[in-house]
Amino acid sequence: KAGVTQTPRYLIKTRGQQVTLSCSPISGHRSVSWYQQTPGQGLQFLFEYFSETQRNKGNFPGRFSGRQFSNSRSEMNVSTLELGDSALYLCASSLVPGDTTYEQYFGPGTRLTVT
Amino acid sequence: QQQVKQSPQSLIVQKGGISIINCAYENTAFDYFPWYQQFPGKGPALLIAIRPDVSEKKEGRFTISFNKSAKQFSLHIMDSQPGDSATYFCAASLNTGFQKLVFGTGTRLLVSP
């Protein structure tokens, strides 16, 4: 079974621009969560989607948004990029929210560099 | 209360030795505690996980010890190998059904040959 895939793997953007990252979950997984990883703040939860609905959101500004499609694929968008948005953005998929195993499987991430 | 505190920040162990990483939490509503392994340039990979109703779980060379009363849990890597050199993260999840993990700050493990 294929793992979580994320595209693109690397991105370089300029301050003020916006960016869209894509995530395809493991086949059959319906929950997609997004995390930001930086050396200073570590791994931080951004948001979780299930059935095209955002179920939970972390403590990030409104510039960070996402969506999920009917096939469970998800995208996240960051508008008006700031230098501090440079990070590894990780997507994780889980079989079903509320599933007792809570197992989340991560993709390889998208490395975003803002200049 | 949402934090998970992880120690040590870095660890050097000789090949064949035991690596021990510790985590502590405050929120008693956490009910799922996974450990992830991350190599440079890769996403975190799920290693092993435990729930509060058991005190220990073993998978191969990896063991989680869980102390509910002390609100602490630890990862033991037996017979550590150079290939185990990576960053390890503990995490915790609330029993809300939402897939939100709260991560520790990570431990960089180096296993010397």
Coordinates of C-alpha atoms in Angstrom, one line a residue:
Chain A
K1 CA 0.0 0.0 0.0
A2 CA 1.4 3.4 -1.0
G3 CA 2.2 5.8 1.8
V4 CA 1.3 9.4 2.3
T5 CA 2.5 11.5 -0.6
Q6 CA 3.1 15.2 -0.6
T7 CA 3.8 17.6 -3.4
P8 CA 5.9 19.5 -4.1
R9 CA 8.8 18.3 -2.0
Y10 CA 10.6 21.6 -2.1
L11 CA 9.4 25.2 -2.6
I12 CA 11.1 28.6 -2.6
K13 CA 8.8 31.6 -2.4
T14 CA 9.2 35.3 -1.8
R15 CA 7.7 37.2 1.1
G16 CA 4.1 38.3 0.4
Q17 CA 3.4 35.5 -2.0
Q18 CA 1.0 32.6 -1.3
V19 CA 1.6 28.9 -1.6
T20 CA -0.5 25.7 -1.9
L21 CA 0.8 22.4 -0.7
S22 CA -0.9 19.1 -1.5
C23 CA -1.3 15.8 0.4
S24 CA -2.6 12.4 -0.7
P25 CA -3.4 10.2 2.2
I26 CA -2.9 6.4 2.4
S27 CA -5.6 4.7 0.4
G28 CA -8.7 4.2 2.7
H29 CA -7.6 6.8 5.2
R30 CA -10.1 9.6 5.6
S31 CA -8.5 11.9 8.1
V32 CA -5.7 14.2 7.1
S33 CA -3.8 16.4 9.6
W34 CA -1.2 19.0 8.9
Y35 CA 1.8 19.9 11.0
Q36 CA 4.5 22.5 10.8
Q37 CA 8.1 21.5 11.8
T38 CA 10.7 24.2 12.6
P39 CA 14.0 24.0 14.6
G40 CA 12.7 26.5 17.1
Q41 CA 9.1 25.4 17.6
G42 CA 9.3 21.7 16.8
L43 CA 6.3 19.9 15.5
Q44 CA 3.1 21.9 15.8
F45 CA -0.4 20.9 14.8
L46 CA -2.0 23.1 12.1
F47 CA -5.4 21.5 11.4
E48 CA -7.2 18.3 10.8
Y49 CA -9.8 17.4 8.1
F50 CA -12.3 14.7 7.8
S51 CA -15.1 14.4 5.3
E52 CA -14.1 17.7 3.8
T53 CA -14.7 19.4 7.1
Q54 CA -12.1 21.0 9.4
R55 CA -12.5 19.3 12.7
N56 CA -9.7 20.9 14.7
K57 CA -7.3 23.8 14.3
G58 CA -4.1 24.7 16.0
N59 CA -2.9 28.1 17.1
F60 CA -1.9 29.6 13.8
P61 CA -3.0 32.8 12.1
G62 CA -5.8 32.9 9.6
R63 CA -3.2 33.1 6.8
F64 CA -3.0 29.3 7.2
S65 CA -5.9 27.5 5.7
G66 CA -6.7 24.1 4.2
R67 CA -9.3 22.0 2.6
Q68 CA -10.1 18.4 1.9
F69 CA -11.7 17.0 -1.2
S70 CA -14.2 14.1 -1.6
N71 CA -11.4 11.7 -2.3
S72 CA -9.7 12.6 1.0
R73 CA -6.8 14.4 -0.7
S74 CA -6.0 17.7 1.1
E75 CA -4.4 21.0 0.4
M76 CA -3.1 23.7 2.6
N77 CA -2.6 27.3 1.7
V78 CA -0.5 29.9 3.2
S79 CA -1.1 33.5 2.1
T80 CA 1.0 36.6 2.5
L81 CA 4.1 34.5 3.3
E82 CA 6.5 35.7 6.0
L83 CA 10.1 34.7 6.6
G84 CA 9.0 32.8 9.7
D85 CA 6.8 30.5 7.6
S86 CA 9.9 28.7 6.4
A87 CA 9.5 25.2 7.6
L88 CA 8.9 21.6 6.8
Y89 CA 5.1 21.1 6.4
L90 CA 4.0 17.6 7.2
C91 CA 0.8 15.8 6.3
A92 CA -0.4 12.8 8.3
S93 CA -3.2 10.5 7.5
S94 CA -5.3 8.3 9.8
L95 CA -7.8 5.6 9.1
V96 CA -10.8 7.2 10.7
P97 CA -11.1 10.0 13.3
G98 CA -12.2 8.4 16.5
D99 CA -10.6 5.2 15.5
T100 CA -9.2 3.8 18.7
T101 CA -5.8 3.3 17.3
Y102 CA -5.2 6.9 16.6
E103 CA -2.3 5.9 14.4
Q104 CA -1.1 8.7 12.2
Y105 CA 1.2 8.1 9.3
F106 CA 3.3 11.0 8.0
G107 CA 4.4 11.9 4.5
P108 CA 7.9 13.1 3.7
G109 CA 6.9 16.7 4.0
T110 CA 7.2 19.8 1.8
R111 CA 10.2 22.0 2.6
L112 CA 9.1 25.6 2.2
T113 CA 11.7 28.3 2.1
V114 CA 10.6 32.0 2.2
T115 CA 13.1 34.6 1.0
Chain B
Q1 CA -1.3 21.5 30.2
Q2 CA -1.0 20.6 26.5
Q3 CA 2.7 20.2 26.7
V4 CA 4.8 17.1 26.5
K5 CA 8.3 17.5 28.0
Q6 CA 11.0 15.3 26.5
S7 CA 14.5 14.6 27.7
P8 CA 17.4 14.5 27.0
Q9 CA 17.8 16.8 24.1
S10 CA 20.6 14.7 22.7
L11 CA 22.0 11.3 23.6
I12 CA 25.2 9.4 22.6
V13 CA 25.1 5.6 23.1
Q14 CA 27.6 3.0 22.2
K15 CA 26.6 0.2 19.8
G16 CA 24.9 -2.5 21.7
G17 CA 23.9 -0.3 24.6
I18 CA 20.5 0.8 25.8
S19 CA 19.1 4.1 24.7
I20 CA 16.5 5.7 27.1
I21 CA 14.4 8.7 26.3
N22 CA 11.9 10.1 28.7
C23 CA 8.7 12.1 28.4
A24 CA 6.4 13.7 30.9
Y25 CA 2.9 15.2 30.5
E26 CA 0.4 17.1 32.7
N27 CA -2.9 16.5 31.0
T28 CA -4.5 13.4 32.3
A29 CA -7.0 13.4 29.4
F30 CA -4.2 12.2 27.1
D31 CA -4.9 8.6 26.3
Y32 CA -2.6 7.7 23.4
F33 CA 1.2 8.0 23.5
P34 CA 3.1 7.2 20.3
W35 CA 6.8 7.5 19.6
Y36 CA 8.1 8.6 16.2
Q37 CA 11.5 8.2 14.6
Q38 CA 12.7 10.8 12.1
F39 CA 15.7 10.7 9.8
P40 CA 17.1 13.8 8.1
G41 CA 15.0 14.8 5.1
K42 CA 12.2 12.4 6.0
G43 CA 8.9 12.6 7.7
P44 CA 8.4 11.1 11.2
A45 CA 7.8 7.3 11.2
L46 CA 5.6 5.7 13.7
L47 CA 7.6 3.3 15.9
I48 CA 5.5 2.1 18.7
A49 CA 2.5 3.5 20.7
I50 CA 0.9 2.8 24.1
R51 CA -2.4 3.5 25.9
P52 CA -2.7 4.2 29.7
D53 CA -4.3 0.9 30.4
V54 CA -0.9 -1.0 30.1
S55 CA 2.4 -0.3 31.7
E56 CA 4.7 -1.7 29.1
K57 CA 4.7 -2.5 25.4
K58 CA 7.5 -4.2 23.5
E59 CA 8.0 -4.4 19.7
G60 CA 11.3 -5.9 18.8
R61 CA 14.1 -3.9 20.3
F62 CA 11.8 -1.0 21.2
T63 CA 9.9 -0.9 24.5
I64 CA 7.6 1.8 25.9
S65 CA 7.3 2.0 29.7
F66 CA 4.3 3.9 31.0
N67 CA 3.8 5.2 34.5
K68 CA 0.3 6.6 34.8
S69 CA 0.6 7.9 38.3
A70 CA 3.8 9.8 37.6
K71 CA 2.5 10.9 34.2
Q72 CA 5.6 9.8 32.5
F73 CA 6.5 7.4 29.7
S74 CA 9.8 6.4 28.2
L75 CA 11.3 4.7 25.1
H76 CA 14.0 2.1 25.6
I77 CA 16.0 0.9 22.6
M78 CA 17.8 -2.3 23.4
D79 CA 21.0 -3.3 21.6
S80 CA 21.2 0.1 19.9
Q81 CA 22.7 0.1 16.4
P82 CA 24.2 2.9 14.3
G83 CA 21.2 2.7 12.1
D84 CA 19.1 3.8 15.0
S85 CA 20.8 7.2 14.9
A86 CA 17.9 9.6 14.3
T87 CA 15.7 12.1 16.1
Y88 CA 13.0 10.6 18.3
F89 CA 9.8 12.3 19.2
C90 CA 7.3 11.4 21.9
A91 CA 3.7 12.6 21.4
A92 CA 0.4 12.5 23.1
S93 CA -3.2 12.7 22.0
L94 CA -6.4 13.6 23.8
N95 CA -9.3 11.1 23.9
T96 CA -11.5 13.4 21.8
G97 CA -11.4 11.4 18.6
F98 CA -9.7 14.2 16.8
Q99 CA -6.4 13.3 15.2
K100 CA -4.2 16.0 16.9
L101 CA -0.8 15.0 18.3
V102 CA 1.1 17.1 20.8
F103 CA 4.8 16.5 20.3
G104 CA 7.8 16.6 22.6
T105 CA 10.8 18.6 21.6
G106 CA 12.7 15.6 20.2
T107 CA 15.9 13.7 21.2
R108 CA 18.8 13.4 18.8
L109 CA 20.3 10.0 19.2
L110 CA 23.7 9.1 18.0
V111 CA 24.8 5.5 18.3
S112 CA 28.6 5.2 18.0
P113 CA 30.1 2.2 16.3

